[in-house]
PDB file of C-alpha atoms in Angstrom:
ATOM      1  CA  UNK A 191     -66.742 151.883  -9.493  1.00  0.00           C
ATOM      2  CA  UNK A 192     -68.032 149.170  -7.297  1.00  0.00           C
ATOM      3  CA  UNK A 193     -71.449 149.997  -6.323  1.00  0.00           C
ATOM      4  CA  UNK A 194     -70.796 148.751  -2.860  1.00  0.00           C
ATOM      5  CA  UNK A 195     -68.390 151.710  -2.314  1.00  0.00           C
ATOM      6  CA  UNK A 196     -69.253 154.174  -0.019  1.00  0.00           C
ATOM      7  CA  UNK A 197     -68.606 156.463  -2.288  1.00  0.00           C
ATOM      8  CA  UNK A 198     -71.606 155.459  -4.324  1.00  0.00           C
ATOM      9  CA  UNK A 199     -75.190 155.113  -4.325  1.00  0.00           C
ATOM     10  CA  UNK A 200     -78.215 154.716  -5.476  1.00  0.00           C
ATOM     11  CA  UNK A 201     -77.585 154.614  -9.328  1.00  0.00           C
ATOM     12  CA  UNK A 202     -80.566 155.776 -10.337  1.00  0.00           C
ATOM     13  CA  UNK A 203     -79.893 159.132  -8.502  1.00  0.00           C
ATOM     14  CA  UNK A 204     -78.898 162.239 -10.161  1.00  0.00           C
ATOM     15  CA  UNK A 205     -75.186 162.323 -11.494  1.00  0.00           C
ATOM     16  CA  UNK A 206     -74.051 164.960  -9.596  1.00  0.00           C
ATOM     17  CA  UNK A 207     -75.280 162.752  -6.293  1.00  0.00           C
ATOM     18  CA  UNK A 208     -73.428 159.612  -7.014  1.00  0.00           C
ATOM     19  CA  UNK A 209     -69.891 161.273  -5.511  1.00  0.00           C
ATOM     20  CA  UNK A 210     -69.320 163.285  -2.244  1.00  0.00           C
ATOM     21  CA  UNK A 211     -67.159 165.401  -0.603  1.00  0.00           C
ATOM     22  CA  UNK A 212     -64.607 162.624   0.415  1.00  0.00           C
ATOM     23  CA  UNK A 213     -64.216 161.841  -3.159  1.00  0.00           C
ATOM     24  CA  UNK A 214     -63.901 165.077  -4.537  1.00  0.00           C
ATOM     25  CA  UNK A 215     -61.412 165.737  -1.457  1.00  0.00           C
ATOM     26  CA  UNK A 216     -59.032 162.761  -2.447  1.00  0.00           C
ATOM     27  CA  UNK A 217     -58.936 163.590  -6.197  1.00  0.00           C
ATOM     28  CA  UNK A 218     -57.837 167.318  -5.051  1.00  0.00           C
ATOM     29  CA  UNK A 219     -55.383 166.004  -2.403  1.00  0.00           C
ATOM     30  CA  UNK A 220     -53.881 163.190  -5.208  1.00  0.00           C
ATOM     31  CA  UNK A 221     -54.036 166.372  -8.067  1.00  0.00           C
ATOM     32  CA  UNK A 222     -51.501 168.157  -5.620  1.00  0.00           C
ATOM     33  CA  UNK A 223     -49.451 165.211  -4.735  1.00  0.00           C
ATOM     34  CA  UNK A 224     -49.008 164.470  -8.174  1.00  0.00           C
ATOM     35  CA  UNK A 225     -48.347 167.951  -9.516  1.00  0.00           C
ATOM     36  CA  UNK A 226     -45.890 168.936  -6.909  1.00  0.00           C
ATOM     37  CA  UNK A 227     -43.262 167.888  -9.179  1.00  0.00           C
ATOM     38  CA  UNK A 228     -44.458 167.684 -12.718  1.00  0.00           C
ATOM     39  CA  UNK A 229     -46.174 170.017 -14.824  1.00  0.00           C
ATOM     40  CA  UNK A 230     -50.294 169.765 -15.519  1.00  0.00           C
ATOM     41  CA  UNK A 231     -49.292 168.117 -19.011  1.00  0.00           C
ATOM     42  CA  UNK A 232     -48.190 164.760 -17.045  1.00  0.00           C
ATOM     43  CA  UNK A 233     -51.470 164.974 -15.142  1.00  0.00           C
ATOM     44  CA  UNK A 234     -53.529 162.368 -16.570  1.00  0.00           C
ATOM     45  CA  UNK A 235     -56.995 161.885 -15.104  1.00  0.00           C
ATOM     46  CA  UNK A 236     -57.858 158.161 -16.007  1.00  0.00           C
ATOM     47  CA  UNK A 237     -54.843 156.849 -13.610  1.00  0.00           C
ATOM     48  CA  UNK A 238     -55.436 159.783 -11.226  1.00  0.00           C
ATOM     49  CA  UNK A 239     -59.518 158.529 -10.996  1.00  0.00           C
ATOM     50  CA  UNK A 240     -57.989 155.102 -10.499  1.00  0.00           C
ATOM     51  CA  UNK A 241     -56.051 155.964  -7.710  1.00  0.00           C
ATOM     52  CA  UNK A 242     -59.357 157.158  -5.737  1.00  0.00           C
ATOM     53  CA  UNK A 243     -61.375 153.835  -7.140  1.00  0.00           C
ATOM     54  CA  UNK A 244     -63.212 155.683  -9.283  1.00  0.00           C
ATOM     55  CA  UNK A 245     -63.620 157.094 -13.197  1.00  0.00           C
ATOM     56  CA  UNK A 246     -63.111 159.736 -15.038  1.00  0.00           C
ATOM     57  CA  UNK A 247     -66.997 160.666 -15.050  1.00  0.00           C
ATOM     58  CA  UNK A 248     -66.369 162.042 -11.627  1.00  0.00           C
ATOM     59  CA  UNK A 249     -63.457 164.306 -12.445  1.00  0.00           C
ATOM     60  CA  UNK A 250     -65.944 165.797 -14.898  1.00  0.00           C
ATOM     61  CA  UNK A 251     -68.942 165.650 -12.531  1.00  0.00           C
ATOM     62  CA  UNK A 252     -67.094 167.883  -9.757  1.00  0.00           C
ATOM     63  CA  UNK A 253     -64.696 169.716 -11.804  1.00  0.00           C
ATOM     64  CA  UNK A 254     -65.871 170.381 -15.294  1.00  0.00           C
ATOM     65  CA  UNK A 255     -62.643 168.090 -16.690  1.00  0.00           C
ATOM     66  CA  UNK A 256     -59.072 168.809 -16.486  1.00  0.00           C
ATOM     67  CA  UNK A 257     -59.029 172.678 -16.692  1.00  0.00           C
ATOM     68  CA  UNK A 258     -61.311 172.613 -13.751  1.00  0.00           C
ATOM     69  CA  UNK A 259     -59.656 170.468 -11.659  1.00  0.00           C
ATOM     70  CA  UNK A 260     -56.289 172.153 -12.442  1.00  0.00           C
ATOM     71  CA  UNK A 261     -58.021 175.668 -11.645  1.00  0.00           C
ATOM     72  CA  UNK A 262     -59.143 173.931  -8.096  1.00  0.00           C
ATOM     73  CA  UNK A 263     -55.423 172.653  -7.348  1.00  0.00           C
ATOM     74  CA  UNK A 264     -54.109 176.090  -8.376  1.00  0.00           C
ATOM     75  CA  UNK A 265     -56.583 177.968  -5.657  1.00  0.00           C
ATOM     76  CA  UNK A 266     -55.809 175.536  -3.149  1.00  0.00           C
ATOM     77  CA  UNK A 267     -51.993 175.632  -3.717  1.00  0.00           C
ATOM     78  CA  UNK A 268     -52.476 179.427  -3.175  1.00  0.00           C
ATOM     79  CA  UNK A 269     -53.721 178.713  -0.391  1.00  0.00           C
ATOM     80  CA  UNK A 270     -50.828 176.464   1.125  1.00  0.00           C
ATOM     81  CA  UNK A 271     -48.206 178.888  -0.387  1.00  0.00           C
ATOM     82  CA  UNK A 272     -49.994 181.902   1.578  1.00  0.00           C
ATOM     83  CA  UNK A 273     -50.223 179.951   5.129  1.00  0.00           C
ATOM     84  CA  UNK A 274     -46.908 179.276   4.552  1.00  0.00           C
ATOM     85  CA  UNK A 275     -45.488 182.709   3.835  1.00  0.00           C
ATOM     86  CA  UNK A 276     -48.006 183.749   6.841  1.00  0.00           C
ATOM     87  CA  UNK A 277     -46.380 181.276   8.672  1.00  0.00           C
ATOM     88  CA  UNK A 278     -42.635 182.332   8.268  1.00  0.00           C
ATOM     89  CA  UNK A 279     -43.446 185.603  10.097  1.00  0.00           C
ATOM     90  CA  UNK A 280     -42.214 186.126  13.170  1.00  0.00           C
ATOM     91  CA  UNK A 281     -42.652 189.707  13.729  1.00  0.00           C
ATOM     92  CA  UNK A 282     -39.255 190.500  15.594  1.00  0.00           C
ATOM     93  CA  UNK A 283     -38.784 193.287  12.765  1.00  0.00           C
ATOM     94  CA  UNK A 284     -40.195 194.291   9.584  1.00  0.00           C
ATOM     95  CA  UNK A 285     -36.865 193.363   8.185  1.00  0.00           C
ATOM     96  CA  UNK A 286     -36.821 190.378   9.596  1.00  0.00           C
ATOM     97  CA  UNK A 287     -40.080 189.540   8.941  1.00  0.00           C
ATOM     98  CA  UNK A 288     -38.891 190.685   4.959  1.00  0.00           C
ATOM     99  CA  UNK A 289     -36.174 188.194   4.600  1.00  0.00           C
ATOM    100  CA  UNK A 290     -38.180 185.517   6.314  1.00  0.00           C
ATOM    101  CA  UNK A 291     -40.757 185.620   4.033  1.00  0.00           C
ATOM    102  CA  UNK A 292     -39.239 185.839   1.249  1.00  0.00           C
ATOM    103  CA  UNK A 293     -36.783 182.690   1.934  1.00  0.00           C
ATOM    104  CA  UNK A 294     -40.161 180.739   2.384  1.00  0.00           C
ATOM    105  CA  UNK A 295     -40.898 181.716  -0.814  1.00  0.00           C
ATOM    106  CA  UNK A 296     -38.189 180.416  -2.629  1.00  0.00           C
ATOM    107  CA  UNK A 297     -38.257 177.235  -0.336  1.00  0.00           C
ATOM    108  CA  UNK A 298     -41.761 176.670  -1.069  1.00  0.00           C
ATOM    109  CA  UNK A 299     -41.234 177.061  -5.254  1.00  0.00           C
ATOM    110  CA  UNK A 300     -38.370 174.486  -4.341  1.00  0.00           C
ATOM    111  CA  UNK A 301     -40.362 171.969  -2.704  1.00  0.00           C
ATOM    112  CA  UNK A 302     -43.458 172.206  -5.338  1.00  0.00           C
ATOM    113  CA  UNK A 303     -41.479 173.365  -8.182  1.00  0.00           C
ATOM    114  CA  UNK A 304     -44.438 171.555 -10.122  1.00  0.00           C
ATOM    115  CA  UNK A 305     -47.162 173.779  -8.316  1.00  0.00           C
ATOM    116  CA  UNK A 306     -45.166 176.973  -8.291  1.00  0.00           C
ATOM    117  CA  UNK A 307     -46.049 177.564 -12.313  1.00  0.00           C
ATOM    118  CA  UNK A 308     -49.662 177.181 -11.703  1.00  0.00           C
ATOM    119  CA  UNK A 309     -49.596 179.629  -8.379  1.00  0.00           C
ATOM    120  CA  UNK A 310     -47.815 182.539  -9.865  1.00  0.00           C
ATOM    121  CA  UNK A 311     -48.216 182.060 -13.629  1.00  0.00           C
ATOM    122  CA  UNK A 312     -51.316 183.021 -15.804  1.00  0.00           C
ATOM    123  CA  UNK A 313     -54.669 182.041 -13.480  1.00  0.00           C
ATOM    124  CA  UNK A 314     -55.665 179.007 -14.367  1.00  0.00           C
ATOM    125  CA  UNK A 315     -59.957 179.683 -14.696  1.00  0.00           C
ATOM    126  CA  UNK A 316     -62.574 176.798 -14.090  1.00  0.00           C
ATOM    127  CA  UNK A 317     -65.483 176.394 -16.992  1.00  0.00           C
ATOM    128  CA  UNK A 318     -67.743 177.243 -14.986  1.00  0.00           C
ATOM    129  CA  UNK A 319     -68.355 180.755 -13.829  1.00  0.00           C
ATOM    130  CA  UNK A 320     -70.103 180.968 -10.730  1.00  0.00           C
ATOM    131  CA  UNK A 321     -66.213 178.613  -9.537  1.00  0.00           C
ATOM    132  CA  UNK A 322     -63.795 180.551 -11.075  1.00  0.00           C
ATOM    133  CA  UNK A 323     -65.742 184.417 -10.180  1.00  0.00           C
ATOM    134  CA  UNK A 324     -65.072 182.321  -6.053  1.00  0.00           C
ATOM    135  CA  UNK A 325     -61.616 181.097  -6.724  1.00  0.00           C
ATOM    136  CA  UNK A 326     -60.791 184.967  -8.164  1.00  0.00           C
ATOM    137  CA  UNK A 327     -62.263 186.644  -5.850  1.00  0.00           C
ATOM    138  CA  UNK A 328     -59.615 189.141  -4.244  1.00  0.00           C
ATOM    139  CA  UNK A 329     -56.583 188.175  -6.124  1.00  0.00           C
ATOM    140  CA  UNK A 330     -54.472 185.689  -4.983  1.00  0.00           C
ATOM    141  CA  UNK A 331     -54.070 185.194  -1.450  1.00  0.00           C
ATOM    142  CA  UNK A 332     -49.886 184.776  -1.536  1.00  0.00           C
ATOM    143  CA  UNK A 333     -49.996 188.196  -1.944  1.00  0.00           C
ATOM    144  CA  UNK A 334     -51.211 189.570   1.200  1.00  0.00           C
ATOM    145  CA  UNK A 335     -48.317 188.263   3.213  1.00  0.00           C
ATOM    146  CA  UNK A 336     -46.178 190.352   1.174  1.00  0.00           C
ATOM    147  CA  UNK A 337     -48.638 193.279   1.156  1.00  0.00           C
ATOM    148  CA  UNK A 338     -48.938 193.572   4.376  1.00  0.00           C
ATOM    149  CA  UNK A 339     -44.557 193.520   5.258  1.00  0.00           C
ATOM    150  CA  UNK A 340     -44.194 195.837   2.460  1.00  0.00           C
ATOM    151  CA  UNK A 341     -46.730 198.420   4.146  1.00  0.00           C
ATOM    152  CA  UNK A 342     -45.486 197.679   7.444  1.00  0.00           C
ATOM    153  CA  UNK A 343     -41.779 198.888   5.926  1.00  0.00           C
ATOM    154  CA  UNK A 344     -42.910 201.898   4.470  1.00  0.00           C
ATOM    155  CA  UNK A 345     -45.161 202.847   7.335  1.00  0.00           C
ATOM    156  CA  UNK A 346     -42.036 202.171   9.917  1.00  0.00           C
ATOM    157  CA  UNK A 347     -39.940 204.400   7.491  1.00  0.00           C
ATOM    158  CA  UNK A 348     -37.521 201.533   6.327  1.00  0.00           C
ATOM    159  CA  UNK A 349     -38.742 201.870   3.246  1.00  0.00           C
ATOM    160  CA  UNK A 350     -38.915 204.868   1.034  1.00  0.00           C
ATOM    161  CA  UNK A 351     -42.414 206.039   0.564  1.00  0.00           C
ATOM    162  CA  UNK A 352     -44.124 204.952  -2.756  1.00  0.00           C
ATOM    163  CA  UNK A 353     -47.188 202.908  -3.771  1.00  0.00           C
ATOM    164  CA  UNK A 354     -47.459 199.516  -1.811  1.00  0.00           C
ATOM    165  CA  UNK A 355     -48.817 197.402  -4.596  1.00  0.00           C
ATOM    166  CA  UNK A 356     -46.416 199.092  -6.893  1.00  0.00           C
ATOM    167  CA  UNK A 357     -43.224 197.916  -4.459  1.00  0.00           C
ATOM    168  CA  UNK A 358     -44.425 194.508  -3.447  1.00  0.00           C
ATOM    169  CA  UNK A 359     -44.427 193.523  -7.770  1.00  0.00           C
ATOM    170  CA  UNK A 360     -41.552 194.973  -7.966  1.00  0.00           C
ATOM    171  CA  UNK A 361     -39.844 192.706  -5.167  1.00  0.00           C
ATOM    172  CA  UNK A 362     -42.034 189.619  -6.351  1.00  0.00           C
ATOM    173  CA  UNK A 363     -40.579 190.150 -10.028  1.00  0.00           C
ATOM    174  CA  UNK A 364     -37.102 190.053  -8.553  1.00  0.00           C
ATOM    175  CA  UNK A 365     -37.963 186.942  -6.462  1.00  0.00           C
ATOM    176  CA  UNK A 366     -39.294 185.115  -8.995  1.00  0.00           C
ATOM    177  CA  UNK A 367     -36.884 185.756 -11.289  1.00  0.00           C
ATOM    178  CA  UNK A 368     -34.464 184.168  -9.045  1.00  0.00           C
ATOM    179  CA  UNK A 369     -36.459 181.319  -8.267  1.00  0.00           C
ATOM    180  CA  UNK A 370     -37.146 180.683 -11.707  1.00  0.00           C
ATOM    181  CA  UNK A 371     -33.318 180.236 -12.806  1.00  0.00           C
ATOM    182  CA  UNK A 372     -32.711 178.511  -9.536  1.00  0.00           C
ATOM    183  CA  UNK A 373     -35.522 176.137 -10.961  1.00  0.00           C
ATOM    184  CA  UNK A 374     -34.538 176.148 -14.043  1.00  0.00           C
ATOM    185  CA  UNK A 375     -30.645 176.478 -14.450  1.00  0.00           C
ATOM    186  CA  UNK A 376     -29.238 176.256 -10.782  1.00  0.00           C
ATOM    187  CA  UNK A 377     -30.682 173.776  -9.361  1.00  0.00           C
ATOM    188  CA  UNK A 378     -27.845 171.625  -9.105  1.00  0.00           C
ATOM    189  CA  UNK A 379     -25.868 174.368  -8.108  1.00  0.00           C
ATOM    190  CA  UNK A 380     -24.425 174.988  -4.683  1.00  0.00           C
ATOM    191  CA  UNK A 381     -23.930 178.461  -5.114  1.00  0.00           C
ATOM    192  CA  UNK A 382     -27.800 178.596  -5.690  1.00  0.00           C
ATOM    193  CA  UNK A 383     -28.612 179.678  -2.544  1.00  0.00           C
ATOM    194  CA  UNK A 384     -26.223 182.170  -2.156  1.00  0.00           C
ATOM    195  CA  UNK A 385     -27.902 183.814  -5.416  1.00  0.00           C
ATOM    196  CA  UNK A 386     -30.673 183.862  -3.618  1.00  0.00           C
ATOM    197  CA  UNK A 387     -29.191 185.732  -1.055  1.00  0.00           C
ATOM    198  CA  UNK A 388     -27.120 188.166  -2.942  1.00  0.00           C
ATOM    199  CA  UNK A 389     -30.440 189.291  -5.226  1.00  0.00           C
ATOM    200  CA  UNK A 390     -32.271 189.510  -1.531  1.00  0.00           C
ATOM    201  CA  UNK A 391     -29.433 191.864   0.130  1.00  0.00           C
ATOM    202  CA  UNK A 392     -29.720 193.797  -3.788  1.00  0.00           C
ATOM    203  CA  UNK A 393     -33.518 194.309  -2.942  1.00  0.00           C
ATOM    204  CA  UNK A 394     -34.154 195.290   0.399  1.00  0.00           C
ATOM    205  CA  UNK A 395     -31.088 198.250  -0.689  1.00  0.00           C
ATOM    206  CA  UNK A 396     -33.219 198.655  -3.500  1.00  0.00           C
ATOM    207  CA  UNK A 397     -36.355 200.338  -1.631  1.00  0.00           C
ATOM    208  CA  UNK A 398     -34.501 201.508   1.701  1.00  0.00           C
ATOM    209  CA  UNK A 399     -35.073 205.141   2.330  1.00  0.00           C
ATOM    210  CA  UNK A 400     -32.274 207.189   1.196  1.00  0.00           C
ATOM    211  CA  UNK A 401     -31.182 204.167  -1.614  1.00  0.00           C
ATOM    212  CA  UNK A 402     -32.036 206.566  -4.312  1.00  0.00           C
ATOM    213  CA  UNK A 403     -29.762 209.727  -2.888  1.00  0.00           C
ATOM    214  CA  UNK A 404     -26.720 208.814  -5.041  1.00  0.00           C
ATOM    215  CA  UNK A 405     -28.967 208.807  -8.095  1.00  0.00           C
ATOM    216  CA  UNK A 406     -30.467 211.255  -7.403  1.00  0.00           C
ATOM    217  CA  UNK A 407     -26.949 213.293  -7.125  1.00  0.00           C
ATOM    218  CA  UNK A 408     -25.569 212.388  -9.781  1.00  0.00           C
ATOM    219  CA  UNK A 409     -28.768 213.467 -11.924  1.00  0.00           C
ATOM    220  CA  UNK A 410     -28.461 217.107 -10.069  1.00  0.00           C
ATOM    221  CA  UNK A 411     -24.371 217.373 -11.075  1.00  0.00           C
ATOM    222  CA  UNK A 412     -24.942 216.232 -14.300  1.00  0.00           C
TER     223      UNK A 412
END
């Protein structure tokens, strides 16, 4: 790095002091940029430190190496996928707000199909433990979006009563399973987003109150 870089100084400091915030902003911000549409295994850190002017040393100052870096991308795309979900709510209707939020969903895994793995897939931990007990703390924050309509539904009757957490995995493992083929298999398609659709309409019937009443006759008859 040149050592007339503001983004160095005094070499004989501490290694930890010779990069700031700035840096360890632009490597994040590059990270996401670059990951947005390829998977972590394309992520490779020597261009990536290039790209900010700097080396590799850096990444492993302020992250703790690749799995620490990828943890910090993961927590911050949380992050972007909850405003956004936040964001889609209008609050017209809980039904509304349902359908809105879930179509940002899938719009969001379509725009950082690269991200989307690393948001909802197994958490992705830093090395060190005092980052990754921060980053975990409370689950991840897509969730609440989703917690919060789903309560709002069964509290307003609209949907039948049952166990919040229980109903919003439920939805999310029909919504990703969507997404997922769409990313996978129908991308091209342009019946994809009528998929999408169809397996929406198929939930929200799902969990409306009374949705179970033809089961729950034909269990009684036979």
């Amino acid at each position: 790095m040149n050592p007339t870089s503001p983004r160095a100084t005094d070499r004989s400091a501490p290694g930890h002091a010779q990069y700031d915030d700035t840096l360890r902003q632009g490597i994040l911000e590059e990270a996401l940029s670059r990951l947005r549409d390829g998977g972590p295994e394309n992520l490779g850190l020597r261009p990536l430190a290039s790209s900010q002017g700097t080396s590799t040393t850096a990444i492993y100052t302020m992250f703790g190496g690749k799995a620490g870096l990828l943890a910090a991308v993961a927590h911050e795309a949380d992050r972007q996928l909850a405003e956004e979900l936040r964001g889609s709510l209008r609050h017209d209707s809980v039904e509304g707000d349902m359908r809105s939020l879930c179509r940002a969903y899938r719009l969001w895994a379509l725009d950082n199909h690269g991200l989307y793995g690393l948001v909802v897939g197994e958490p992705v931990r830093s090395p060190r433990p005092d980052v990754a007990a921060r980053e975990a703390d409370g689950g991840p924050r897509w969730r609440e979006p989703l917690l919060e309509v789903v309560d709002a539904l069964v509290d307003e009757g609209v949907f039948r009563a049952a166990d919040v957490h229980e109903i919003a995995t439920a939805i999310w493992a029909s919504l990703h399973g969507v997404v997922s083929l769409e990313l996978s298999v129908w991308r091209s398609s342009p019946s994809a987003e009528q998929y999408f659709e169809t397996q929406l309409a198929a939930i929200l019937r799902s969990w409306a109150v009374g949705a179970d009443e033809p089961r729950r006759r034909a269990t009684v008859a036979g």
